[in-house]
Coordinates of C-alpha atoms in Angstrom, one line a residue:
Chain A
M1494 CA 0.0 0.0 0.0
S1495 CA 2.5 2.6 1.2
A1496 CA 4.9 1.7 -1.7
G1497 CA 2.1 2.5 -4.2
L1498 CA 1.5 5.9 -2.6
D1499 CA 5.2 6.7 -2.7
T1500 CA 5.7 6.1 -6.3
A1501 CA 2.8 8.1 -7.7
P1502 CA 4.0 11.7 -6.9
R1503 CA 7.6 10.8 -7.9
T1504 CA 6.6 9.8 -11.4
T1505 CA 4.6 13.1 -11.9
L1506 CA 7.6 15.1 -10.7
R1507 CA 9.9 13.5 -13.2
T1508 CA 7.7 13.9 -16.2
R1509 CA 7.1 17.5 -15.4
A1510 CA 10.8 18.3 -15.1
V1511 CA 11.8 16.8 -18.5
P1512 CA 9.6 17.3 -21.5
P1513 CA 8.8 13.9 -23.0
A1514 CA 10.3 14.6 -26.4
R1515 CA 13.8 15.1 -24.9
A1516 CA 13.5 12.6 -22.1
G1517 CA 15.2 9.8 -23.9
R1518 CA 18.3 11.7 -25.0
A1519 CA 18.6 13.5 -21.7
R1520 CA 18.6 10.2 -19.8
R1521 CA 21.2 8.8 -22.1
R1522 CA 23.5 11.7 -21.6
A1523 CA 23.0 11.8 -17.8
R1524 CA 23.6 8.1 -17.4
P1525 CA 26.6 6.8 -19.3
P1526 CA 25.9 3.3 -20.5
R1527 CA 28.2 1.5 -18.0
G1528 CA 27.4 3.8 -15.0
L1529 CA 31.1 4.2 -14.2
K1530 CA 31.1 8.0 -13.9
T1531 CA 28.4 8.1 -11.3
F1532 CA 28.6 9.1 -7.7
E1533 CA 27.5 5.5 -6.7
F1534 CA 30.4 4.0 -8.6
A1535 CA 32.8 6.3 -7.0
M1536 CA 31.6 5.1 -3.6
M1537 CA 32.2 1.5 -4.7
A1538 CA 35.6 2.1 -6.3
P1539 CA 37.9 1.8 -3.2
A1540 CA 36.2 -1.5 -2.0
L1541 CA 36.0 -2.9 -5.5
T1542 CA 39.7 -2.2 -6.1
V1543 CA 40.7 -4.1 -3.0
L1544 CA 38.2 -6.8 -3.9
F1545 CA 39.7 -7.1 -7.4
V1546 CA 43.1 -7.7 -6.0
L1547 CA 41.7 -10.3 -3.6
S1548 CA 39.4 -12.1 -5.9
W1549 CA 40.2 -11.7 -9.7
V1550 CA 44.0 -11.7 -9.3
P1551 CA 44.0 -14.9 -7.2
F1552 CA 41.4 -16.4 -9.6
V1553 CA 43.7 -15.9 -12.6
I1554 CA 46.7 -17.1 -10.6
L1555 CA 44.7 -20.2 -9.6
I1556 CA 43.9 -21.0 -13.2
A1557 CA 47.5 -20.5 -14.2
M1558 CA 48.7 -22.7 -11.4
S1559 CA 46.4 -25.5 -12.4
F1560 CA 48.4 -25.8 -15.7
A1561 CA 51.8 -25.4 -14.1
K1562 CA 54.4 -26.8 -11.8
V1563 CA 54.7 -24.3 -9.0
R1564 CA 57.8 -23.6 -7.0
T1565 CA 57.7 -21.2 -4.0
L1566 CA 61.2 -21.6 -2.6
G1567 CA 63.6 -18.8 -3.6
G1568 CA 60.9 -16.7 -5.3
V1569 CA 57.7 -17.9 -6.9
S1570 CA 58.0 -19.6 -10.3
L1571 CA 55.6 -21.3 -12.6
T1572 CA 56.7 -23.9 -15.2
F1573 CA 53.8 -24.6 -17.5
T1574 CA 53.1 -28.3 -17.9
G1575 CA 49.9 -28.3 -19.9
A1576 CA 47.1 -30.3 -18.5
D1577 CA 49.3 -32.6 -16.4
N1578 CA 47.8 -31.5 -13.1
W1579 CA 44.3 -31.9 -14.4
S1580 CA 44.9 -35.4 -15.8
A1581 CA 46.7 -36.4 -12.6
V1582 CA 43.8 -35.2 -10.4
L1583 CA 41.1 -36.7 -12.6
G1584 CA 42.9 -40.0 -12.9
D1585 CA 43.5 -40.3 -9.1
G1586 CA 41.2 -42.8 -7.5
A1587 CA 42.0 -41.5 -4.1
I1588 CA 40.7 -38.1 -5.1
W1589 CA 37.5 -39.5 -6.5
A1590 CA 37.0 -41.4 -3.2
S1591 CA 37.6 -38.1 -1.4
W1592 CA 34.9 -36.4 -3.5
A1593 CA 32.5 -39.2 -2.7
R1594 CA 33.3 -38.8 1.0
S1595 CA 32.9 -35.1 0.8
L1596 CA 29.5 -35.6 -0.8
V1597 CA 28.4 -37.9 2.0
Y1598 CA 29.7 -35.4 4.6
F1599 CA 28.1 -32.5 2.9
V1600 CA 24.7 -34.2 2.6
A1601 CA 24.8 -35.5 6.1
I1602 CA 25.7 -32.2 7.8
V1603 CA 23.4 -30.0 5.8
G1604 CA 20.5 -32.6 5.9
L1605 CA 20.8 -33.2 9.7
E1606 CA 21.2 -29.5 10.4
M1607 CA 18.1 -28.6 8.4
L1608 CA 16.0 -31.3 10.1
L1609 CA 17.3 -30.7 13.6
G1610 CA 17.2 -26.9 13.1
L1611 CA 13.5 -27.2 12.1
A1612 CA 12.8 -29.3 15.2
V1613 CA 14.6 -26.8 17.5
A1614 CA 12.8 -23.9 15.9
L1615 CA 9.4 -25.6 16.3
V1616 CA 10.1 -26.3 20.0
L1617 CA 11.3 -22.8 20.6
H1618 CA 8.3 -21.4 18.8
Q1619 CA 5.9 -23.3 21.1
L1620 CA 7.9 -22.2 24.1
V1621 CA 6.3 -19.0 25.6
R1622 CA 8.0 -18.1 28.8
A1623 CA 11.7 -19.0 28.5
R1624 CA 12.1 -18.7 24.8
S1625 CA 14.6 -15.8 25.0
V1626 CA 16.8 -17.6 27.5
V1627 CA 16.8 -20.9 25.7
L1628 CA 17.5 -19.3 22.3
S1629 CA 20.4 -17.4 23.8
I1630 CA 21.9 -20.7 25.0
V1631 CA 21.2 -22.4 21.7
L1632 CA 23.0 -19.6 19.7
L1633 CA 26.3 -19.9 21.7
P1634 CA 28.1 -22.7 19.8
M1635 CA 28.0 -20.6 16.6
F1636 CA 30.3 -18.0 18.1
L1637 CA 33.0 -20.4 19.2
A1638 CA 36.0 -20.7 16.8
P1639 CA 35.5 -23.8 14.7
V1640 CA 39.0 -25.0 15.5
L1641 CA 38.1 -24.8 19.2
V1642 CA 34.8 -26.6 18.5
G1643 CA 36.9 -29.5 17.1
L1644 CA 39.2 -29.6 20.0
L1645 CA 36.3 -29.4 22.5
G1646 CA 34.8 -32.3 20.7
R1647 CA 38.0 -34.3 21.1
F1648 CA 38.1 -33.4 24.8
M1649 CA 34.5 -34.4 25.4
L1650 CA 35.0 -37.7 23.6
D1651 CA 38.5 -38.5 24.9
S1652 CA 38.3 -42.2 25.9
T1653 CA 40.0 -41.8 29.2
I1654 CA 38.8 -38.4 30.6
G1655 CA 36.0 -37.2 28.3
L1656 CA 32.6 -36.5 29.8
Y1657 CA 30.7 -37.7 26.8
A1658 CA 32.9 -40.7 26.3
K1659 CA 32.0 -41.8 29.9
I1660 CA 28.3 -41.5 29.1
L1661 CA 28.7 -43.3 25.8
Q1662 CA 30.7 -46.1 27.5
G1663 CA 27.6 -46.5 29.7
V1664 CA 25.6 -47.5 26.6
G1665 CA 28.3 -49.7 25.2
L1666 CA 30.1 -47.3 22.9
G1667 CA 33.5 -47.8 24.5
D1668 CA 35.8 -47.2 21.6
D1669 CA 37.5 -43.9 20.9
L1670 CA 35.0 -42.6 18.3
L1671 CA 37.4 -40.4 16.5
A1672 CA 40.1 -43.0 16.2
S1673 CA 38.0 -45.7 14.4
P1674 CA 37.5 -45.5 10.7
S1675 CA 33.9 -46.5 10.8
T1676 CA 32.8 -43.9 13.5
A1677 CA 35.2 -41.0 12.7
L1678 CA 33.1 -39.4 10.0
P1679 CA 29.7 -39.7 11.8
T1680 CA 31.4 -38.2 14.9
I1681 CA 32.7 -35.2 13.0
V1682 CA 29.3 -34.8 11.4
S1683 CA 27.7 -34.7 14.9
I1684 CA 30.3 -32.1 16.0
D1685 CA 29.5 -29.9 13.0
V1686 CA 25.8 -30.4 13.7
W1687 CA 26.3 -29.2 17.2
Q1688 CA 27.9 -26.0 16.0
W1689 CA 25.7 -25.1 13.1
T1690 CA 22.2 -26.4 13.8
P1691 CA 21.7 -23.2 15.9
L1692 CA 22.1 -21.1 12.7
V1693 CA 19.4 -23.0 10.9
A1694 CA 17.1 -22.9 14.0
L1695 CA 17.6 -19.1 14.2
I1696 CA 16.6 -18.5 10.6
L1697 CA 13.7 -21.0 10.6
L1698 CA 12.4 -19.5 13.9
A1699 CA 12.2 -16.1 12.2
G1700 CA 10.2 -17.8 9.5
L1701 CA 7.9 -19.5 11.9
T1702 CA 7.1 -16.2 13.8
A1703 CA 6.1 -14.7 10.4
V1704 CA 3.4 -17.3 9.7
P1705 CA 0.2 -15.4 10.5
P1706 CA -1.5 -16.7 13.7
A1707 CA -4.9 -16.5 12.0
T1708 CA -3.9 -19.1 9.5
L1709 CA -2.9 -21.5 12.3
E1710 CA -6.1 -20.8 14.2
A1711 CA -8.2 -21.5 11.2
A1712 CA -6.4 -24.8 10.7
T1713 CA -6.9 -25.9 14.2
V1714 CA -10.6 -24.9 14.2
D1715 CA -10.9 -27.1 11.1
G1716 CA -9.6 -29.9 13.3
A1717 CA -6.3 -30.4 11.7
G1718 CA -3.7 -32.1 14.0
Y1719 CA -0.3 -30.5 14.7
L1720 CA 1.6 -32.6 12.2
R1721 CA -0.9 -32.0 9.5
T1722 CA -0.9 -28.3 10.1
L1723 CA 2.9 -28.4 10.0
V1724 CA 3.1 -30.2 6.7
S1725 CA 0.3 -28.6 4.8
I1726 CA 0.2 -25.1 6.1
I1727 CA 3.4 -24.0 8.0
L1728 CA 6.1 -25.6 5.9
P1729 CA 4.7 -24.4 2.5
Q1730 CA 4.5 -20.8 3.8
M1731 CA 8.1 -21.1 5.0
K1732 CA 9.4 -22.2 1.7
P1733 CA 11.5 -19.1 0.9
I1734 CA 13.0 -19.0 4.3
I1735 CA 13.9 -22.7 4.3
L1736 CA 15.7 -22.1 1.0
V1737 CA 17.7 -19.2 2.7
A1738 CA 18.7 -21.5 5.5
L1739 CA 19.6 -24.3 3.0
L1740 CA 21.7 -22.0 0.8
V1741 CA 23.5 -20.3 3.7
R1742 CA 24.4 -23.6 5.3
S1743 CA 25.4 -25.2 2.1
M1744 CA 27.8 -22.5 1.2
D1745 CA 29.4 -22.5 4.7
A1746 CA 29.5 -26.3 4.8
I1747 CA 31.9 -26.3 1.8
R1748 CA 33.8 -23.3 3.0
Y1749 CA 35.0 -24.4 6.4
F1750 CA 37.2 -27.4 7.3
D1751 CA 38.6 -26.3 10.6
I1752 CA 36.6 -28.9 12.6
V1753 CA 38.1 -31.8 10.6
V1754 CA 41.6 -30.3 10.9
A1755 CA 41.3 -30.1 14.6
T1756 CA 39.8 -33.5 15.2
T1757 CA 41.2 -36.1 12.8
N1758 CA 42.9 -34.1 10.1
G1759 CA 41.7 -36.6 7.5
G1760 CA 42.5 -39.8 9.3
P1761 CA 42.1 -42.5 10.5
A1762 CA 42.9 -44.3 7.3
D1763 CA 41.6 -41.5 5.2
A1764 CA 38.1 -42.0 6.7
T1765 CA 37.6 -38.2 7.0
K1766 CA 39.7 -37.0 4.2
I1767 CA 37.3 -34.6 2.5
I1768 CA 38.4 -32.5 -0.5
P1769 CA 39.5 -29.3 1.4
I1770 CA 41.8 -31.5 3.6
K1771 CA 43.2 -33.2 0.5
L1772 CA 43.8 -29.8 -1.1
Y1773 CA 45.5 -28.5 2.0
E1774 CA 47.8 -31.6 2.0
F1775 CA 48.7 -31.0 -1.6
A1776 CA 49.4 -27.4 -1.0
F1777 CA 51.1 -27.2 2.4
R1778 CA 51.8 -30.5 4.1
F1779 CA 53.6 -33.2 2.2
N1780 CA 55.2 -32.7 -1.2
N1781 CA 54.5 -29.2 -2.5
Q1782 CA 52.0 -30.0 -5.2
L1783 CA 50.4 -26.6 -5.5
G1784 CA 49.3 -27.3 -9.1
K1785 CA 47.1 -30.2 -8.0
A1786 CA 45.8 -28.1 -5.2
A1787 CA 44.8 -25.4 -7.7
V1788 CA 42.8 -28.0 -9.7
L1789 CA 40.9 -29.0 -6.6
G1790 CA 40.4 -25.4 -5.7
L1791 CA 38.9 -24.6 -9.1
T1792 CA 36.5 -27.5 -8.9
M1793 CA 35.4 -26.4 -5.4
L1794 CA 35.0 -22.9 -6.6
A1795 CA 32.6 -24.0 -9.4
F1796 CA 30.3 -25.4 -6.7
S1797 CA 30.2 -22.1 -4.7
I1798 CA 29.6 -20.1 -7.9
V1799 CA 26.5 -22.2 -8.6
M1800 CA 25.4 -21.5 -5.0
A1801 CA 25.9 -17.8 -5.4
R1802 CA 23.9 -17.8 -8.6
I1803 CA 20.9 -19.5 -7.0
F1804 CA 21.1 -17.2 -3.9
L1805 CA 21.2 -14.1 -6.1
R1806 CA 18.3 -15.3 -8.3
F1807 CA 16.0 -15.7 -5.3
F1808 CA 17.2 -13.0 -2.9
G1809 CA 19.3 -10.6 -4.8
E1810 CA 17.0 -8.0 -6.3
R1811 CA 13.8 -8.9 -4.5
P1812 CA 13.1 -7.2 -1.3
S1813 CA 14.1 -9.4 1.6
I1814 CA 11.7 -11.8 3.4
A1815 CA 10.0 -10.1 6.3
A1816 CA 10.0 -12.3 9.3
G1817 CA 9.0 -11.8 12.9
D1818 CA 11.4 -11.4 15.7
G1819 CA 13.1 -14.6 16.5
G1820 CA 13.1 -14.2 20.2
D1821 CA 12.2 -11.3 22.4
R1822 CA 8.7 -12.1 23.3
G1823 CA 9.1 -14.2 26.4
Chain B
M838 CA -1.3 -17.1 21.5
T839 CA -0.5 -18.4 18.1
T840 CA -2.0 -21.9 18.6
I841 CA -5.3 -23.2 19.8
R842 CA -5.3 -26.9 20.1
P843 CA -7.7 -29.6 21.5
P844 CA -7.4 -30.0 25.3
A845 CA -5.5 -33.3 25.1
A846 CA -2.9 -32.1 22.8
R847 CA -2.5 -28.9 24.8
S848 CA -1.8 -30.6 28.1
M849 CA 0.6 -33.0 26.5
S850 CA 2.5 -30.2 24.8
R851 CA 2.5 -28.3 28.1
L852 CA 4.8 -30.9 29.4
L853 CA 6.5 -32.0 26.2
V854 CA 7.6 -28.6 25.0
P855 CA 9.5 -27.5 28.1
A856 CA 11.1 -30.9 28.4
L857 CA 12.3 -30.8 24.9
A858 CA 13.5 -27.2 25.5
V859 CA 15.6 -28.4 28.4
V860 CA 17.1 -31.2 26.3
I861 CA 18.0 -28.7 23.6
A862 CA 19.6 -26.2 26.0
V863 CA 21.6 -29.0 27.7
W864 CA 22.7 -30.3 24.3
A865 CA 23.9 -26.8 23.1
G866 CA 25.2 -25.6 26.4
L867 CA 26.8 -28.5 28.3
P868 CA 30.1 -28.7 26.3
L869 CA 30.6 -25.0 26.8
L870 CA 29.8 -25.2 30.5
W871 CA 32.2 -28.1 30.8
M872 CA 34.9 -26.1 29.0
L873 CA 34.3 -23.2 31.4
L874 CA 34.6 -25.5 34.4
T875 CA 37.7 -27.2 33.1
A876 CA 39.5 -23.9 32.7
F877 CA 39.3 -23.4 36.4
K878 CA 40.1 -27.0 37.4
P879 CA 43.4 -28.1 38.8
D880 CA 45.1 -30.8 36.7
T881 CA 44.2 -33.6 39.0
A882 CA 40.5 -32.9 38.6
I883 CA 40.9 -33.0 34.8
R884 CA 43.1 -36.0 34.5
T885 CA 40.7 -38.4 36.1
S886 CA 38.7 -41.2 34.6
H887 CA 35.7 -40.0 36.6
P888 CA 34.7 -36.6 35.3
T889 CA 33.8 -34.5 38.3
I890 CA 32.2 -31.2 39.2
S891 CA 33.6 -31.0 42.7
F892 CA 37.0 -29.3 42.7
T893 CA 38.8 -26.4 44.2
P894 CA 38.7 -23.6 41.6
T895 CA 42.2 -22.3 40.5
L896 CA 43.5 -19.7 38.1
D897 CA 46.6 -21.9 37.4
N898 CA 45.6 -22.6 33.8
F899 CA 45.2 -18.9 33.0
R900 CA 48.5 -18.1 34.7
N901 CA 50.3 -20.8 32.8
L902 CA 48.7 -19.6 29.6
F903 CA 50.1 -16.1 29.8
L904 CA 53.2 -16.5 32.0
G905 CA 54.5 -19.9 30.9
G906 CA 56.5 -20.6 27.8
N907 CA 53.4 -20.3 25.7
R908 CA 53.6 -16.7 24.6
V909 CA 49.9 -16.4 24.4
G910 CA 50.1 -12.7 25.2
A911 CA 51.8 -12.1 21.9
Y912 CA 49.2 -14.2 20.1
L913 CA 46.5 -12.1 21.8
V914 CA 48.0 -8.8 20.6
N915 CA 48.3 -10.2 17.0
S916 CA 44.6 -11.3 17.2
L917 CA 43.5 -7.9 18.5
V918 CA 45.4 -6.0 15.8
V919 CA 44.4 -8.2 12.9
T920 CA 40.8 -8.4 13.9
G921 CA 40.5 -4.7 14.7
V922 CA 42.1 -3.4 11.6
S923 CA 40.5 -5.8 9.2
T924 CA 37.0 -5.1 10.8
V925 CA 37.4 -1.4 10.6
I926 CA 38.5 -1.4 6.9
A927 CA 35.8 -3.9 6.0
V928 CA 33.1 -1.9 7.6
V929 CA 34.2 1.5 6.3
L930 CA 34.7 0.3 2.7
G931 CA 31.6 -1.9 3.0
C932 CA 29.4 1.0 4.0
L933 CA 30.5 3.1 1.1
A934 CA 30.3 0.3 -1.4
G935 CA 27.1 -1.2 0.0
Y936 CA 25.4 2.2 -0.3
G937 CA 26.8 2.7 -3.8
L938 CA 25.7 -0.7 -4.9
T939 CA 22.2 -0.3 -3.6
H940 CA 21.6 3.0 -5.5
W941 CA 23.7 2.2 -8.6
A942 CA 21.6 2.5 -11.7
S943 CA 23.5 0.4 -14.1
R944 CA 22.9 -2.8 -16.0
Y945 CA 26.1 -4.1 -14.5
K946 CA 24.7 -3.9 -11.0
R947 CA 23.7 -7.6 -11.0
D948 CA 27.1 -8.6 -12.2
V949 CA 28.9 -6.7 -9.5
A950 CA 26.5 -8.1 -6.9
F951 CA 27.2 -11.6 -8.1
W952 CA 30.9 -10.9 -8.0
V953 CA 30.8 -9.7 -4.4
L954 CA 28.6 -12.6 -3.3
S955 CA 30.6 -15.3 -5.0
T956 CA 33.8 -13.9 -3.5
R957 CA 32.3 -14.3 0.0
M958 CA 31.1 -17.8 -0.8
A959 CA 34.4 -19.0 -2.2
P960 CA 35.7 -22.0 -0.3
I961 CA 38.6 -21.0 2.0
A962 CA 40.8 -23.8 0.8
A963 CA 40.4 -22.6 -2.8
V964 CA 41.3 -19.0 -1.9
L965 CA 44.2 -19.9 0.3
V966 CA 46.3 -21.5 -2.4
P967 CA 46.6 -18.6 -4.9
L968 CA 46.7 -16.1 -2.0
F969 CA 49.7 -18.0 -0.5
V970 CA 51.5 -17.9 -3.9
M971 CA 50.7 -14.2 -4.3
F972 CA 51.8 -13.3 -0.8
R973 CA 54.9 -15.3 -1.2
G974 CA 55.8 -13.3 -4.3
A975 CA 54.9 -10.0 -2.6
G976 CA 56.7 -10.8 0.7
L977 CA 53.4 -10.7 2.6
V978 CA 53.7 -14.1 4.2
N979 CA 54.2 -13.9 8.0
T980 CA 53.3 -10.2 8.1
I981 CA 50.4 -8.4 9.9
P982 CA 49.3 -6.4 6.8
G983 CA 49.3 -9.7 4.9
L984 CA 47.0 -11.3 7.4
V985 CA 44.7 -8.2 7.4
L986 CA 44.4 -8.5 3.6
A987 CA 43.7 -12.2 3.9
H988 CA 40.9 -11.5 6.3
L989 CA 39.5 -8.8 4.1
S990 CA 39.1 -11.4 1.3
F991 CA 36.1 -12.8 3.2
N992 CA 35.1 -9.8 5.4
L993 CA 35.0 -7.1 2.7
P994 CA 32.6 -8.9 0.4
F995 CA 30.5 -9.8 3.4
A996 CA 30.4 -6.2 4.6
I997 CA 29.5 -4.9 1.1
W998 CA 26.8 -7.4 0.6
L999 CA 25.3 -7.0 4.1
M1000 CA 25.4 -3.2 4.2
S1001 CA 23.8 -3.1 0.7
A1002 CA 21.0 -5.2 2.1
F1003 CA 20.6 -2.9 5.1
F1004 CA 20.7 0.3 3.0
A1005 CA 18.1 -1.2 0.6
R1006 CA 15.7 -1.3 3.6
I1007 CA 15.7 2.4 4.1
P1008 CA 12.4 3.6 2.5
E1009 CA 13.0 5.3 -0.8
S1010 CA 10.8 8.2 0.2
V1011 CA 13.2 9.1 2.9
E1012 CA 16.1 9.2 0.5
E1013 CA 14.1 11.2 -2.0
A1014 CA 13.0 13.7 0.6
A1015 CA 16.6 14.5 1.5
L1016 CA 17.5 15.1 -2.1
L1017 CA 14.5 17.4 -2.6
D1018 CA 15.7 19.4 0.4
G1019 CA 18.8 20.2 -1.5
C1020 CA 21.2 17.7 0.0
T1021 CA 24.0 16.5 -2.2
K1022 CA 24.2 12.7 -2.5
W1023 CA 27.2 12.6 -0.2
R1024 CA 25.4 14.6 2.5
R1025 CA 22.3 12.5 2.2
F1026 CA 24.5 9.4 2.7
R1027 CA 26.3 11.0 5.7
T1028 CA 23.3 12.6 7.5
V1029 CA 20.3 10.5 6.5
S1030 CA 21.2 7.0 5.3
L1031 CA 24.2 6.2 7.6
P1032 CA 22.5 7.1 10.9
M1033 CA 19.4 5.1 9.8
A1034 CA 21.6 2.0 9.1
R1035 CA 23.2 2.1 12.5
A1036 CA 21.9 -1.2 13.6
G1037 CA 23.1 -2.7 10.4
I1038 CA 26.6 -1.3 10.8
V1039 CA 26.9 -2.6 14.3
T1040 CA 25.7 -6.1 13.2
T1041 CA 28.1 -6.1 10.2
A1042 CA 31.0 -5.0 12.5
V1043 CA 30.3 -7.7 15.1
L1044 CA 30.0 -10.5 12.5
C1045 CA 33.2 -9.3 10.7
M1046 CA 34.9 -9.3 14.0
V1047 CA 33.7 -12.8 14.9
F1048 CA 34.8 -14.2 11.5
S1049 CA 38.2 -12.6 11.7
W1050 CA 38.8 -13.5 15.4
N1051 CA 37.8 -17.1 14.9
D1052 CA 39.8 -17.7 11.6
Y1053 CA 42.2 -20.5 11.8
A1054 CA 42.8 -21.6 8.2
F1055 CA 44.1 -18.3 6.8
S1056 CA 46.3 -17.5 9.7
S1057 CA 47.8 -21.0 10.0
A1058 CA 48.7 -20.9 6.2
L1059 CA 49.8 -17.3 5.9
S1060 CA 51.4 -16.4 9.2
G1061 CA 54.5 -17.5 11.0
P1062 CA 55.8 -17.4 14.6
D1063 CA 55.7 -13.6 14.8
T1064 CA 52.2 -13.1 13.5
A1065 CA 50.3 -16.1 14.9
T1066 CA 46.8 -15.5 16.2
L1067 CA 44.9 -17.0 19.2
P1068 CA 43.2 -19.8 17.3
Q1069 CA 46.7 -20.9 16.2
A1070 CA 47.7 -21.0 19.8
A1071 CA 45.0 -23.6 20.2
G1072 CA 46.5 -25.6 17.4
A1073 CA 50.0 -25.2 18.9
L1074 CA 48.9 -26.6 22.2
V1075 CA 48.1 -29.9 20.5
T1076 CA 51.4 -31.7 20.5
Q1077 CA 52.6 -35.3 20.1
S1078 CA 53.0 -35.7 23.8
G1079 CA 49.3 -35.0 24.3
I1080 CA 47.1 -32.1 25.0
D1081 CA 47.0 -30.0 28.2
W1082 CA 43.2 -29.8 28.4
G1083 CA 43.3 -27.3 31.3
L1084 CA 45.4 -24.9 29.4
L1085 CA 43.4 -25.4 26.2
S1086 CA 40.1 -24.8 28.1
A1087 CA 41.5 -21.6 29.6
L1088 CA 42.6 -20.5 26.1
A1089 CA 39.1 -21.4 24.7
V1090 CA 37.5 -19.2 27.4
V1091 CA 39.8 -16.3 26.5
V1092 CA 38.9 -16.7 22.8
A1093 CA 35.3 -17.5 23.1
V1094 CA 33.9 -15.2 25.9
P1095 CA 34.3 -11.9 24.0
M1096 CA 32.7 -13.3 20.9
L1097 CA 29.8 -14.9 22.8
I1098 CA 29.0 -11.6 24.5
A1099 CA 29.3 -9.6 21.2
G1100 CA 27.1 -12.2 19.4
L1101 CA 24.4 -12.0 22.0
A1102 CA 24.6 -8.2 22.1
V1103 CA 23.4 -8.1 18.4
R1104 CA 21.0 -11.0 18.7
R1105 CA 18.1 -9.0 17.5
H1106 CA 19.8 -8.5 14.1
L1107 CA 21.6 -11.8 13.9
V1108 CA 19.0 -13.3 11.5
S1109 CA 19.5 -10.5 9.0
G1110 CA 23.3 -10.7 9.3
L1111 CA 23.7 -14.5 9.1
S1112 CA 21.2 -14.9 6.3
L1113 CA 23.2 -12.4 4.3
G1114 CA 20.4 -9.9 4.5
A1115 CA 17.8 -12.2 3.0
V1116 CA 15.7 -12.3 6.1
T1117 CA 14.6 -9.2 8.0
G1118 CA 14.5 -10.0 11.6
E1119 CA 13.7 -6.7 13.3

């Protein structure tokens, strides 16, 4: 409503100021085709210059590196070797296994965090009195440095002194969960879920508070049960906000690898060697194979570029999703 | 208020919801509480196979952290400088560019927005490799300015994108009114838009600070002994001979507490910030 009222006078003003016959030419002159001489571009210039150095230059270097043998000792030098790095990476079975592992890890953490995040949001939404306090506690893990989250996980699960290890031994899970190839990946997944479910819960809670109470009341008057209301009324209304949570989480899930570094660093027996760990090894740990690392970097980059495209398509130009306050009602 | 349910369901949820809420709070909070307790425990209370909550609190761990051979004081200074400088630069440049992007009338607007967003989303591992080679060539490895630049690679696009989302929320009528009053565009930005976006600026600053303070990957790849930051100190405490958990917990408390407080202080606007401005949470 208010938007409509705003636009009306503005249009009249503009047409009065510029006679229609000359409007086209005047606009063309005032606005250079690329918009580079505008005040707005001048405001962006300093930041975009820095960003250029930190994104386009590395990107070009990354592409060059992927076709070269890179030496960094005694000055940086690139010796071009054609597609050697690419064929080595594409022909390496261990790397394909690492991709498969990354996919499992990615789907597991994002999937679990979405489901648990929804569950937490639903509980918090039903909670009237202590919502603010509980939400504050739930948010805390997000602010802990991921490397510390990994180490804290190791401490809690330490088979001789860990608090959680003791509890798990009580139910028969006596082994060191991070040291066994079959349990290491699920354990890391659950540590990541601990840290990042709060983010999903926070976003979805904002979506839940935005569902009009009248809709819910109408559904309950009709005699629909809670689960039915949830599936056929609440969730469909929350679709855009669920997509936001999914995209934000997906992009971070592939960005960070600190938790893995701090817990298993890829082991035991490669059970947790996801692609970023593999890349890090190529680049910094064993034999300096920066070219192969560059190939892996480019393939990872392709994924995040697709994510950014989807995000921008849905939420870039459109005004943002209005949602209720996530907390302070209790 | 929001839900009216049949009596049976209501009485069940009256018990079920608080019970689940307690489970959730314990799940999220217990490891942090345990970490806090461990930081004040004497070694004997940590190295026991029967985890305990009865112990005589001590400050030994904190004392060892700063006074022992661990040089955590130096790490702390590096962390403060890198986080402070990179946050200020990101927020200042981010405000300017975010405002510019929001009001830029150009057909390249979408492309610039995409560029900014995809830079923020780029996987850390993929950015690290070329940045390492660049910095090696430019002599920026193991320097504070190098680390500040590295942190800008994720915080600057984040600040631009987020500030642009916050500026876009200022009603256009307000902006137009300022222009009609004879303001220049720059004065309008300074006196009208910037004050109206104050909450957004604070949120952006806090989140930039958290990302920079908590970074481990960039600093461990690009800094050396002189420029190491606090999260690296955590990595350094992990040795072949085992981990001093008391020391590590004390360090974790030092690293985490300021961020937890800052995070909760902007809680109202967190949804906007962490969803990259896609959700308005006020």
